[in-house]
Amino acid sequence: MPPPKNLPGFYFDPEKNRYFPVKGPIAGSKRPLSSSSSSSDPSSSSRDAPDQKNEVQLTRWKKRIKGSELLLSREIHGGLIFSNKTRCSFRQEYQKVQASRPMVWNYQSTTNVADAAIEQLDGIVQTPSGSRETKLLTTGNMMGAISLFGIGNVLAGIGNVLVDFCYGDEAFIRPIWSPSRNQKAIYDSAIWSTWCTSYPSFTSNISCIRKLGYQFSNSVNASSSYQHALVTTLGSGESGGSLNVLNLSEPLDFRIRACPVETRTSEIACFDRTIWAADCYAYGPQAAVGTNVGSALVNLETAAVSWLNRSKSDVLSLRYVPSGNVVLCGHRNGAIISVDIRQKQSELSAEPSARRPNPHRTAPLLRNDRRSVKRRVQMNGKLNSSSVVYMPSAVCSLVSLQSDEQYFLGSSMDGSIKLFDRRLLQRGAVQSYEGHVNSHTHLQLAVNPSETLLLSGGEDCVVRIWSVKTSELIFAENVANSIFTRVCWPESGEGLPYY
């Protein structure tokens, strides 16, 4: 049989013995590379294509609109403006312009103080003029130390700045990056110094710090929120992880450079397993923890522990939705499970009335304890497709959006960042955010209070900011030649993020 003829625009299928039309490129897609360029080095071209695409996207966004043009459009059209043939809010576009031109400072003598956890809390500090309420940046490191940095409205004309109380451990400022490369402008706008105190007494790595919105009965000042924080330790070969509550309701004296952690923390429960992640319910004494055998709920007042799900894959990331009815669990095998905690859970604590457990006693989270564990969801069994979605690699960060709890952001260790809808998990991601670089690091995501901007650091030492709504890459620069594993955005106003 003679070979089939080559027809322009068609290809021959020998199995079906017929011609089929060759489909053209999708409308709006990027044109393929020429044969000469692609044949020269196909591996490098395929590897550099995503980076080139993100660079082009970032350049186009910077050239698309300027601050003066934005103000002119607001005066003409009001609150709604038209950008790139789409209707958008002036406030959101102005936030994008600000995010695309940040200034970065480095605080010396703070190396490795926040390589494990970072969170902004409320607290009371002792000053020469008396006690004052302020913001405290709480950090934890791999050595088990907690550091508290003072934040507040002290210097006129600067806004939210790190407070200089004229005593304590000072970390001097060093400007490292600005969009205009104008060093004088950086110094004029600089946050000049920060003073901190440390609590270096945990025997294991700090794995998580989460603010507690719930007011405890022994709180000195019940009018201020977020004066307590949940601190979890990873665990070591000698012992497992632990849950602790950090109390900041009593005045903090920065003149004391290092204090025993027992003076500020209370141990809630000990585990004989590794604690990778934790999160707190904003309106009750309840926390969820992710371990190497699954996830569990812990009552912070009674120390009662109940299982959410048992798993052979470590729970590396965990988040409550704003209503507190659902917990999102991200696993090492890439699975993200949406667990409804309103279903009955099995109790693991034998003494629910105890206010504080014996520090030498561990909660029975054993693999072979089948009598006290109700296996509702198993990673090695059949899962409801409406409550689970899979990412390409280990899930390292989850963020539930406060504006609509049906949506959440997830990132994995292959560099993928995606937006999901809990109602449509079986359909996969709603949106993807390109450009992130990760291969094995536990990198964290953060969103601003208005939930319009997404921030993360990459393994290539580049800090990136995306638009949550449009997935546009707004900012991507190597600002410090270091990997920012933990990031935090201030809760009040549109302040600067910390990382």
Short mmCIF file of C-alpha atoms in Angstrom, two decimals:
data_model
loop_
_atom_site.label_atom_id
_atom_site.label_comp_id
_atom_site.label_asym_id
_atom_site.label_seq_id
_atom_site.Cartn_x
_atom_site.Cartn_y
_atom_site.Cartn_z
CA MET A 1 0.00 0.00 0.00
CA PRO A 2 1.52 3.38 -0.99
CA PRO A 3 2.20 5.87 1.83
CA PRO A 4 -0.48 8.56 2.35
CA LYS A 5 -0.03 11.89 0.66
CA ASN A 6 0.79 14.98 2.70
CA LEU A 7 -2.14 17.37 2.52
CA PRO A 8 -1.64 20.94 3.76
CA GLY A 9 -3.61 21.53 6.96
CA PHE A 10 -4.32 17.81 7.53
CA TYR A 11 -2.58 14.83 9.09
CA PHE A 12 -3.16 11.10 8.41
CA ASP A 13 -4.17 8.67 11.21
CA PRO A 14 -3.11 5.13 10.15
CA GLU A 15 -5.35 3.44 12.75
CA LYS A 16 -8.52 5.18 11.59
CA ASN A 17 -7.28 5.33 7.98
CA ARG A 18 -8.41 8.90 7.42
CA TYR A 19 -7.25 12.52 7.42
CA PHE A 20 -7.92 14.94 10.28
CA PRO A 21 -7.53 18.74 10.25
CA VAL A 22 -4.62 20.21 12.14
CA LYS A 23 -6.03 22.53 14.82
CA GLY A 24 -4.50 25.98 14.93
CA PRO A 25 -3.30 27.83 18.02
CA ILE A 26 -5.79 28.91 20.63
CA ALA A 27 -6.92 32.50 20.21
CA GLY A 28 -4.79 34.80 22.33
CA SER A 29 -2.10 32.19 22.97
CA LYS A 30 1.60 32.86 22.46
CA ARG A 31 2.98 32.05 19.02
CA PRO A 32 5.34 29.07 18.90
CA LEU A 33 9.06 29.67 18.58
CA SER A 34 10.66 29.46 15.15
CA SER A 35 12.18 26.16 14.08
CA SER A 36 15.70 27.56 14.15
CA SER A 37 15.51 28.85 17.70
CA SER A 38 13.67 25.82 19.05
CA SER A 39 16.00 23.31 17.44
CA SER A 40 19.11 25.00 18.82
CA ASP A 41 18.39 24.29 22.50
CA PRO A 42 14.91 22.87 23.15
CA SER A 43 15.54 22.17 26.83
CA SER A 44 16.64 25.71 27.64
CA SER A 45 13.83 27.28 25.62
CA SER A 46 11.18 25.23 27.40
CA ARG A 47 12.77 26.01 30.74
CA ASP A 48 13.06 29.76 30.15
CA ALA A 49 9.62 30.18 28.55
CA PRO A 50 7.70 30.65 31.86
CA ASP A 51 10.27 33.16 33.14
CA GLN A 52 10.14 35.14 29.89
CA LYS A 53 6.36 35.12 29.96
CA ASN A 54 6.24 36.44 33.53
CA GLU A 55 8.87 39.08 32.74
CA VAL A 56 6.83 40.29 29.79
CA GLN A 57 3.67 40.33 31.92
CA LEU A 58 5.41 42.35 34.65
CA THR A 59 6.83 44.83 32.13
CA ARG A 60 3.46 45.31 30.46
CA TRP A 61 1.77 45.97 33.80
CA LYS A 62 4.34 48.61 34.80
CA LYS A 63 3.94 50.36 31.44
CA ARG A 64 0.17 50.04 31.39
CA ILE A 65 -0.78 52.72 33.87
CA LYS A 66 0.95 55.45 35.88
CA GLY A 67 -0.03 57.25 39.03
CA SER A 68 -0.79 60.51 37.23
CA GLU A 69 -2.92 58.71 34.65
CA LEU A 70 -4.74 56.92 37.45
CA LEU A 71 -5.60 60.20 39.18
CA LEU A 72 -6.76 61.72 35.90
CA SER A 73 -9.00 58.73 35.23
CA ARG A 74 -10.50 59.02 38.70
CA GLU A 75 -11.34 62.68 38.18
CA ILE A 76 -13.05 61.86 34.88
CA HIS A 77 -14.78 58.57 35.68
CA GLY A 78 -15.06 58.70 39.48
CA GLY A 79 -14.45 55.64 41.65
CA LEU A 80 -14.63 53.26 38.67
CA ILE A 81 -11.88 53.52 36.10
CA PHE A 82 -11.11 51.66 32.90
CA SER A 83 -7.74 49.93 32.62
CA ASN A 84 -6.66 47.51 29.89
CA LYS A 85 -10.21 47.48 28.48
CA THR A 86 -11.62 46.33 31.82
CA ARG A 87 -13.56 48.17 34.50
CA CYS A 88 -11.88 48.22 37.89
CA SER A 89 -11.80 50.12 41.18
CA PHE A 90 -9.55 53.13 41.66
CA ARG A 91 -8.62 51.91 45.15
CA GLN A 92 -7.54 48.50 43.89
CA GLU A 93 -5.52 49.94 41.03
CA TYR A 94 -3.85 52.42 43.37
CA GLN A 95 -2.89 49.56 45.69
CA LYS A 96 -1.32 47.79 42.72
CA VAL A 97 0.70 50.90 41.86
CA GLN A 98 1.93 51.11 45.46
CA ALA A 99 2.79 47.40 45.54
CA SER A 100 4.76 47.68 42.31
CA ARG A 101 7.09 50.32 43.82
CA PRO A 102 7.96 49.22 47.37
CA MET A 103 10.95 50.25 49.47
CA VAL A 104 12.85 47.62 51.45
CA TRP A 105 14.97 47.95 54.59
CA ASN A 106 17.06 45.36 56.36
CA TYR A 107 17.32 45.27 60.14
CA GLN A 108 20.77 44.15 61.21
CA SER A 109 21.28 41.70 64.06
CA THR A 110 18.00 39.98 63.19
CA THR A 111 19.42 37.07 61.19
CA ASN A 112 17.37 33.86 61.56
CA VAL A 113 14.95 35.35 64.10
CA ALA A 114 11.91 34.70 61.87
CA ASP A 115 12.89 31.63 59.85
CA ALA A 116 10.08 29.55 61.41
CA ALA A 117 7.11 31.84 62.14
CA ILE A 118 6.02 35.47 62.12
CA GLU A 119 2.78 37.10 63.29
CA GLN A 120 1.49 40.53 64.32
CA LEU A 121 -0.18 40.77 67.73
CA ASP A 122 -1.52 43.38 70.14
CA GLY A 123 0.23 44.02 73.43
CA ILE A 124 1.06 46.45 76.22
CA VAL A 125 4.58 47.82 76.64
CA GLN A 126 6.14 49.65 79.55
CA THR A 127 7.62 53.02 78.55
CA PRO A 128 9.18 55.83 80.61
CA SER A 129 5.84 57.66 80.41
CA GLY A 130 3.76 54.63 81.44
CA SER A 131 2.05 51.64 79.84
CA ARG A 132 0.96 51.91 76.23
CA GLU A 133 -0.93 49.66 73.86
CA THR A 134 0.96 48.88 70.68
CA LYS A 135 1.47 46.35 67.93
CA LEU A 136 4.00 43.58 68.47
CA LEU A 137 5.69 41.65 65.70
CA THR A 138 6.16 38.15 67.11
CA THR A 139 8.72 35.87 65.47
CA GLY A 140 9.93 32.32 66.08
CA ASN A 141 13.03 30.57 64.80
CA MET A 142 14.44 27.10 64.33
CA MET A 143 16.30 27.32 67.64
CA GLY A 144 13.08 27.53 69.66
CA ALA A 145 13.38 31.24 70.51
CA ILE A 146 10.54 33.78 70.38
CA SER A 147 11.30 37.46 69.77
CA LEU A 148 8.94 40.40 70.26
CA PHE A 149 9.43 43.61 68.25
CA GLY A 150 7.63 46.80 69.21
CA ILE A 151 5.38 48.41 66.57
CA GLY A 152 3.23 51.53 66.97
CA ASN A 153 2.32 55.07 65.93
CA VAL A 154 5.13 56.91 67.69
CA LEU A 155 7.11 58.93 65.16
CA ALA A 156 5.01 61.70 63.64
CA GLY A 157 4.62 61.64 59.89
CA ILE A 158 5.75 58.05 59.42
CA GLY A 159 2.72 56.04 60.58
CA ASN A 160 3.15 52.42 61.59
CA VAL A 161 6.80 52.15 62.55
CA LEU A 162 8.95 50.05 64.79
CA VAL A 163 9.12 51.76 68.14
CA ASP A 164 12.29 53.20 69.66
CA PHE A 165 11.95 52.99 73.44
CA CYS A 166 15.61 53.92 74.07
CA TYR A 167 16.43 50.60 75.70
CA GLY A 168 16.54 46.91 74.86
CA ASP A 169 18.31 45.18 71.99
CA GLU A 170 18.53 47.58 69.07
CA ALA A 171 18.63 46.47 65.43
CA PHE A 172 19.87 49.24 63.17
CA ILE A 173 18.30 49.89 59.80
CA ARG A 174 20.03 49.44 56.46
CA PRO A 175 18.22 50.32 53.21
CA ILE A 176 18.67 47.64 50.57
CA TRP A 177 16.24 48.36 47.72
CA SER A 178 14.00 51.05 46.24
CA PRO A 179 12.35 51.36 42.81
CA SER A 180 14.25 54.56 42.00
CA ARG A 181 17.55 53.36 43.56
CA ASN A 182 17.59 56.70 45.41
CA GLN A 183 19.34 56.06 48.72
CA LYS A 184 18.39 59.48 50.11
CA ALA A 185 14.70 58.78 49.53
CA ILE A 186 15.05 55.49 51.40
CA TYR A 187 16.72 57.17 54.37
CA ASP A 188 14.10 59.93 54.47
CA SER A 189 11.30 57.34 54.66
CA ALA A 190 13.17 54.81 56.77
CA ILE A 191 12.05 53.05 59.92
CA TRP A 192 15.20 53.84 61.78
CA SER A 193 15.48 51.21 64.51
CA THR A 194 13.64 48.47 66.35
CA TRP A 195 13.92 47.19 69.89
CA CYS A 196 13.10 43.65 70.89
CA THR A 197 13.15 41.13 73.70
CA SER A 198 13.60 37.37 73.38
CA TYR A 199 12.27 34.25 75.09
CA PRO A 200 14.79 31.51 74.24
CA SER A 201 13.52 28.53 76.20
CA PHE A 202 11.67 26.07 73.95
CA THR A 203 13.46 22.76 73.53
CA SER A 204 12.27 22.29 69.94
CA ASN A 205 11.82 24.30 66.76
CA ILE A 206 8.95 26.77 66.59
CA SER A 207 6.61 25.47 63.88
CA CYS A 208 3.75 27.98 64.02
CA ILE A 209 2.54 31.21 65.68
CA ARG A 210 -1.14 32.14 65.30
CA LYS A 211 -3.05 35.00 66.89
CA LEU A 212 -5.98 34.17 69.17
CA GLY A 213 -9.06 36.36 68.85
CA TYR A 214 -10.70 34.57 71.77
CA GLN A 215 -10.49 36.40 75.12
CA PHE A 216 -9.38 34.15 77.96
CA SER A 217 -10.92 34.49 81.39
CA ASN A 218 -7.59 35.51 82.98
CA SER A 219 -6.92 38.31 80.47
CA VAL A 220 -5.94 41.58 82.15
CA ASN A 221 -7.20 43.86 79.39
CA ALA A 222 -10.28 42.37 77.73
CA SER A 223 -10.86 45.42 75.52
CA SER A 224 -7.98 44.64 73.18
CA SER A 225 -7.98 41.67 70.84
CA TYR A 226 -5.12 39.42 69.77
CA GLN A 227 -3.29 39.66 73.12
CA HIS A 228 -2.78 35.90 73.10
CA ALA A 229 -1.13 33.70 70.51
CA LEU A 230 -0.94 29.98 69.89
CA VAL A 231 2.66 28.77 69.67
CA THR A 232 3.41 25.23 68.53
CA THR A 233 6.72 23.40 68.55
CA LEU A 234 7.76 20.89 65.93
CA GLY A 235 9.07 18.20 68.25
CA SER A 236 12.41 16.42 68.43
CA GLY A 237 13.77 12.93 68.82
CA GLU A 238 13.32 13.02 72.58
CA SER A 239 9.74 14.33 72.60
CA GLY A 240 6.93 15.31 70.29
CA GLY A 241 5.45 18.70 69.56
CA SER A 242 3.52 20.84 72.02
CA LEU A 243 0.79 23.51 72.05
CA ASN A 244 1.39 26.66 74.08
CA VAL A 245 -0.44 29.95 74.61
CA LEU A 246 1.64 33.15 74.66
CA ASN A 247 0.15 35.82 76.94
CA LEU A 248 0.79 39.47 76.03
CA SER A 249 -1.96 41.01 78.15
CA GLU A 250 0.53 41.97 80.88
CA PRO A 251 2.88 44.92 80.23
CA LEU A 252 6.07 44.07 78.37
CA ASP A 253 9.32 45.64 79.53
CA PHE A 254 11.91 45.99 76.75
CA ARG A 255 14.60 46.75 79.34
CA ILE A 256 14.66 43.01 80.07
CA ARG A 257 16.61 41.64 77.12
CA ALA A 258 15.91 37.93 77.65
CA CYS A 259 13.31 36.28 79.90
CA PRO A 260 12.36 32.64 80.56
CA VAL A 261 9.55 31.66 78.22
CA GLU A 262 7.60 30.15 81.13
CA THR A 263 6.82 33.67 82.37
CA ARG A 264 4.73 34.37 79.27
CA THR A 265 3.53 30.97 78.03
CA SER A 266 1.25 28.21 79.28
CA GLU A 267 1.50 24.69 77.92
CA ILE A 268 -1.84 23.32 76.74
CA ALA A 269 -0.99 19.85 75.48
CA CYS A 270 1.94 17.64 74.54
CA PHE A 271 1.95 15.15 71.68
CA ASP A 272 4.13 12.21 70.81
CA ARG A 273 3.96 13.23 67.16
CA THR A 274 5.39 15.99 64.99
CA ILE A 275 3.29 19.17 64.79
CA TRP A 276 3.74 20.79 61.38
CA ALA A 277 0.96 23.39 61.35
CA ALA A 278 -1.78 24.93 63.47
CA ASP A 279 -4.58 27.48 63.25
CA CYS A 280 -7.09 29.03 65.66
CA TYR A 281 -10.80 29.73 65.55
CA ALA A 282 -11.28 33.49 65.90
CA TYR A 283 -14.32 33.36 68.18
CA GLY A 284 -13.72 30.43 70.49
CA PRO A 285 -11.10 28.50 72.50
CA GLN A 286 -10.51 26.00 69.72
CA ALA A 287 -7.44 25.21 67.64
CA ALA A 288 -6.62 22.74 64.89
CA VAL A 289 -3.22 21.11 64.53
CA GLY A 290 -1.63 19.19 61.68
CA THR A 291 0.64 16.29 62.60
CA ASN A 292 2.50 13.52 60.82
CA VAL A 293 -0.46 11.16 61.37
CA GLY A 294 -3.33 13.51 60.53
CA SER A 295 -5.11 16.57 61.91
CA ALA A 296 -6.88 17.08 65.23
CA LEU A 297 -8.94 19.64 67.18
CA VAL A 298 -7.79 20.91 70.57
CA ASN A 299 -9.88 22.79 73.14
CA LEU A 300 -7.50 25.38 74.58
CA GLU A 301 -9.36 25.58 77.91
CA THR A 302 -10.03 21.90 78.63
CA ALA A 303 -7.16 20.38 76.59
CA ALA A 304 -9.59 17.90 75.02
CA VAL A 305 -8.30 16.50 71.72
CA SER A 306 -10.39 14.95 68.93
CA TRP A 307 -9.45 13.72 65.47
CA LEU A 308 -10.40 15.47 62.28
CA ASN A 309 -8.84 12.89 59.97
CA ARG A 310 -6.19 10.21 60.10
CA SER A 311 -3.64 10.12 57.31
CA LYS A 312 -0.43 8.40 56.30
CA SER A 313 0.65 11.69 54.72
CA ASP A 314 1.87 14.57 56.92
CA VAL A 315 -0.43 17.59 57.28
CA LEU A 316 2.02 20.38 56.42
CA SER A 317 -0.51 23.24 56.23
CA LEU A 318 -3.84 23.86 57.92
CA ARG A 319 -6.40 26.68 57.96
CA TYR A 320 -9.82 27.49 59.40
CA VAL A 321 -12.38 29.13 57.16
CA PRO A 322 -13.73 32.39 58.68
CA SER A 323 -16.96 30.80 59.98
CA GLY A 324 -14.99 28.13 61.83
CA ASN A 325 -17.12 25.30 60.45
CA VAL A 326 -14.52 23.90 58.05
CA VAL A 327 -10.80 23.19 58.35
CA LEU A 328 -8.61 22.98 55.25
CA CYS A 329 -5.84 20.38 55.55
CA GLY A 330 -2.91 20.39 53.12
CA HIS A 331 -0.91 17.14 52.95
CA ARG A 332 2.57 16.18 51.88
CA ASN A 333 1.17 14.06 49.02
CA GLY A 334 -0.50 17.16 47.53
CA ALA A 335 -4.05 16.53 48.76
CA ILE A 336 -6.11 19.39 50.20
CA ILE A 337 -9.06 18.10 52.23
CA SER A 338 -11.99 20.27 53.32
CA VAL A 339 -13.18 18.79 56.65
CA ASP A 340 -16.48 19.86 58.23
CA ILE A 341 -15.85 19.95 61.99
CA ARG A 342 -19.57 20.12 62.83
CA GLN A 343 -19.70 16.37 62.48
CA LYS A 344 -19.15 14.45 65.71
CA GLN A 345 -15.51 13.92 66.64
CA SER A 346 -14.01 11.28 68.93
CA GLU A 347 -12.51 12.45 72.23
CA LEU A 348 -8.84 11.64 72.84
CA SER A 349 -8.48 13.26 76.25
CA ALA A 350 -9.46 11.30 79.36
CA GLU A 351 -9.75 14.44 81.51
CA PRO A 352 -11.92 17.04 79.76
CA SER A 353 -12.37 19.02 82.99
CA ALA A 354 -8.66 19.71 83.49
CA ARG A 355 -7.75 23.36 82.92
CA ARG A 356 -4.07 22.64 82.32
CA PRO A 357 -2.69 19.15 81.67
CA ASN A 358 0.35 17.62 83.28
CA PRO A 359 3.32 18.81 81.20
CA HIS A 360 4.81 15.28 81.34
CA ARG A 361 1.65 13.70 79.97
CA THR A 362 1.13 13.32 76.24
CA ALA A 363 -2.11 13.09 74.33
CA PRO A 364 -2.57 9.51 73.02
CA LEU A 365 -2.07 10.12 69.30
CA LEU A 366 -0.78 6.63 68.58
CA ARG A 367 -1.03 4.81 65.28
CA ASN A 368 -2.36 1.60 66.85
CA ASP A 369 -4.90 3.23 69.18
CA ARG A 370 -7.96 2.11 67.20
CA ARG A 371 -10.35 2.27 70.15
CA SER A 372 -10.11 6.03 70.64
CA VAL A 373 -9.82 7.03 66.99
CA LYS A 374 -12.73 7.31 64.60
CA ARG A 375 -11.30 7.12 61.09
CA ARG A 376 -13.70 9.33 59.16
CA VAL A 377 -11.34 10.33 56.37
CA GLN A 378 -8.39 8.23 55.30
CA MET A 379 -5.88 9.21 52.69
CA ASN A 380 -5.41 5.59 51.64
CA GLY A 381 -9.14 5.00 51.23
CA LYS A 382 -11.91 6.43 49.08
CA LEU A 383 -12.47 10.16 49.41
CA ASN A 384 -15.46 12.26 48.49
CA SER A 385 -14.43 14.11 45.36
CA SER A 386 -16.38 17.19 46.48
CA SER A 387 -14.17 17.65 49.58
CA VAL A 388 -10.67 17.00 48.21
CA VAL A 389 -8.44 18.47 45.53
CA TYR A 390 -4.88 17.59 44.61
CA MET A 391 -1.91 19.82 43.91
CA PRO A 392 1.16 18.63 41.96
CA SER A 393 3.41 18.48 45.03
CA ALA A 394 3.42 18.84 48.82
CA VAL A 395 1.11 21.61 50.06
CA CYS A 396 3.22 24.16 51.95
CA SER A 397 0.74 27.02 52.53
CA LEU A 398 -3.02 27.66 52.65
CA VAL A 399 -4.87 30.99 52.97
CA SER A 400 -8.66 31.20 53.39
CA LEU A 401 -10.14 34.47 52.12
CA GLN A 402 -12.13 36.44 54.70
CA SER A 403 -14.29 38.20 52.11
CA ASP A 404 -15.70 34.89 50.82
CA GLU A 405 -14.91 31.75 52.78
CA GLN A 406 -15.70 29.57 49.79
CA TYR A 407 -12.39 30.62 48.22
CA PHE A 408 -8.89 29.74 49.40
CA LEU A 409 -5.33 29.97 48.10
CA GLY A 410 -2.92 27.07 48.11
CA SER A 411 0.73 26.68 47.19
CA SER A 412 2.82 23.56 46.71
CA MET A 413 6.52 22.80 46.74
CA ASP A 414 6.75 22.65 42.95
CA GLY A 415 6.07 26.40 42.71
CA SER A 416 2.34 26.18 41.97
CA ILE A 417 0.00 28.78 43.50
CA LYS A 418 -3.71 28.31 42.83
CA LEU A 419 -7.07 29.75 43.84
CA PHE A 420 -9.80 27.21 44.66
CA ASP A 421 -13.55 27.31 45.21
CA ARG A 422 -14.66 24.81 47.89
CA ARG A 423 -17.96 24.33 46.06
CA LEU A 424 -16.16 23.27 42.86
CA LEU A 425 -13.15 21.32 44.09
CA GLN A 426 -13.83 18.48 41.66
CA ARG A 427 -13.22 20.93 38.78
CA GLY A 428 -9.78 21.92 40.01
CA ALA A 429 -8.32 25.39 40.43
CA VAL A 430 -10.25 28.53 39.56
CA GLN A 431 -7.11 30.55 38.89
CA SER A 432 -3.32 30.12 38.82
CA TYR A 433 -0.53 32.54 39.73
CA GLU A 434 2.55 32.14 37.57
CA GLY A 435 6.20 32.90 38.30
CA HIS A 436 6.63 31.42 41.78
CA VAL A 437 9.82 29.36 42.27
CA ASN A 438 9.95 26.51 44.78
CA SER A 439 11.26 22.95 44.85
CA HIS A 440 11.39 21.78 48.48
CA THR A 441 11.06 24.78 50.85
CA HIS A 442 8.14 25.45 53.19
CA LEU A 443 7.30 28.90 51.74
CA GLN A 444 4.38 30.89 53.13
CA LEU A 445 1.69 32.97 51.40
CA ALA A 446 0.24 36.24 52.71
CA VAL A 447 -2.57 38.54 51.55
CA ASN A 448 -3.18 42.18 52.46
CA PRO A 449 -6.19 43.13 54.65
CA SER A 450 -8.34 44.04 51.64
CA GLU A 451 -7.40 40.68 50.04
CA THR A 452 -6.41 42.27 46.74
CA LEU A 453 -2.67 41.47 46.83
CA LEU A 454 -0.84 38.16 47.27
CA LEU A 455 2.75 38.05 48.55
CA SER A 456 5.34 35.27 48.69
CA GLY A 457 9.08 34.75 48.56
CA GLY A 458 10.73 32.28 46.19
CA GLU A 459 13.74 30.00 46.30
CA ASP A 460 15.35 32.28 43.71
CA CYS A 461 15.42 35.02 46.42
CA VAL A 462 12.77 36.99 44.49
CA VAL A 463 9.83 38.57 46.33
CA ARG A 464 6.69 38.49 44.20
CA ILE A 465 3.34 40.25 44.52
CA TRP A 466 0.29 39.25 42.47
CA SER A 467 -3.21 40.60 42.10
CA VAL A 468 -5.56 38.14 43.80
CA LYS A 469 -8.42 38.94 41.43
CA THR A 470 -6.62 38.97 38.08
CA SER A 471 -3.47 36.90 38.93
CA GLU A 472 -1.32 39.68 37.39
CA LEU A 473 2.31 39.69 38.49
CA ILE A 474 2.77 43.19 39.91
CA PHE A 475 6.20 43.02 41.57
CA ALA A 476 9.13 40.62 41.22
CA GLU A 477 12.57 41.66 42.46
CA ASN A 478 15.52 40.16 44.31
CA VAL A 479 15.68 42.63 47.18
CA ALA A 480 18.03 40.95 49.66
CA ASN A 481 19.74 37.88 48.14
CA SER A 482 17.99 35.65 50.69
CA ILE A 483 14.96 33.37 50.73
CA PHE A 484 11.94 34.78 52.59
CA THR A 485 10.27 31.67 53.98
CA ARG A 486 7.84 33.50 56.30
CA VAL A 487 5.83 36.61 55.41
CA CYS A 488 3.24 38.68 57.28
CA TRP A 489 1.00 41.58 56.27
CA PRO A 490 -0.09 44.09 58.96
CA GLU A 491 -3.74 43.78 59.93
CA SER A 492 -4.42 47.51 60.27
CA GLY A 493 -4.60 49.71 57.19
CA GLU A 494 -2.49 49.18 54.10
CA GLY A 495 0.86 48.98 55.83
CA LEU A 496 4.10 47.38 54.74
CA PRO A 497 4.48 43.61 54.83
CA TYR A 498 7.15 41.96 56.98
CA TYR A 499 9.32 39.07 55.81
#
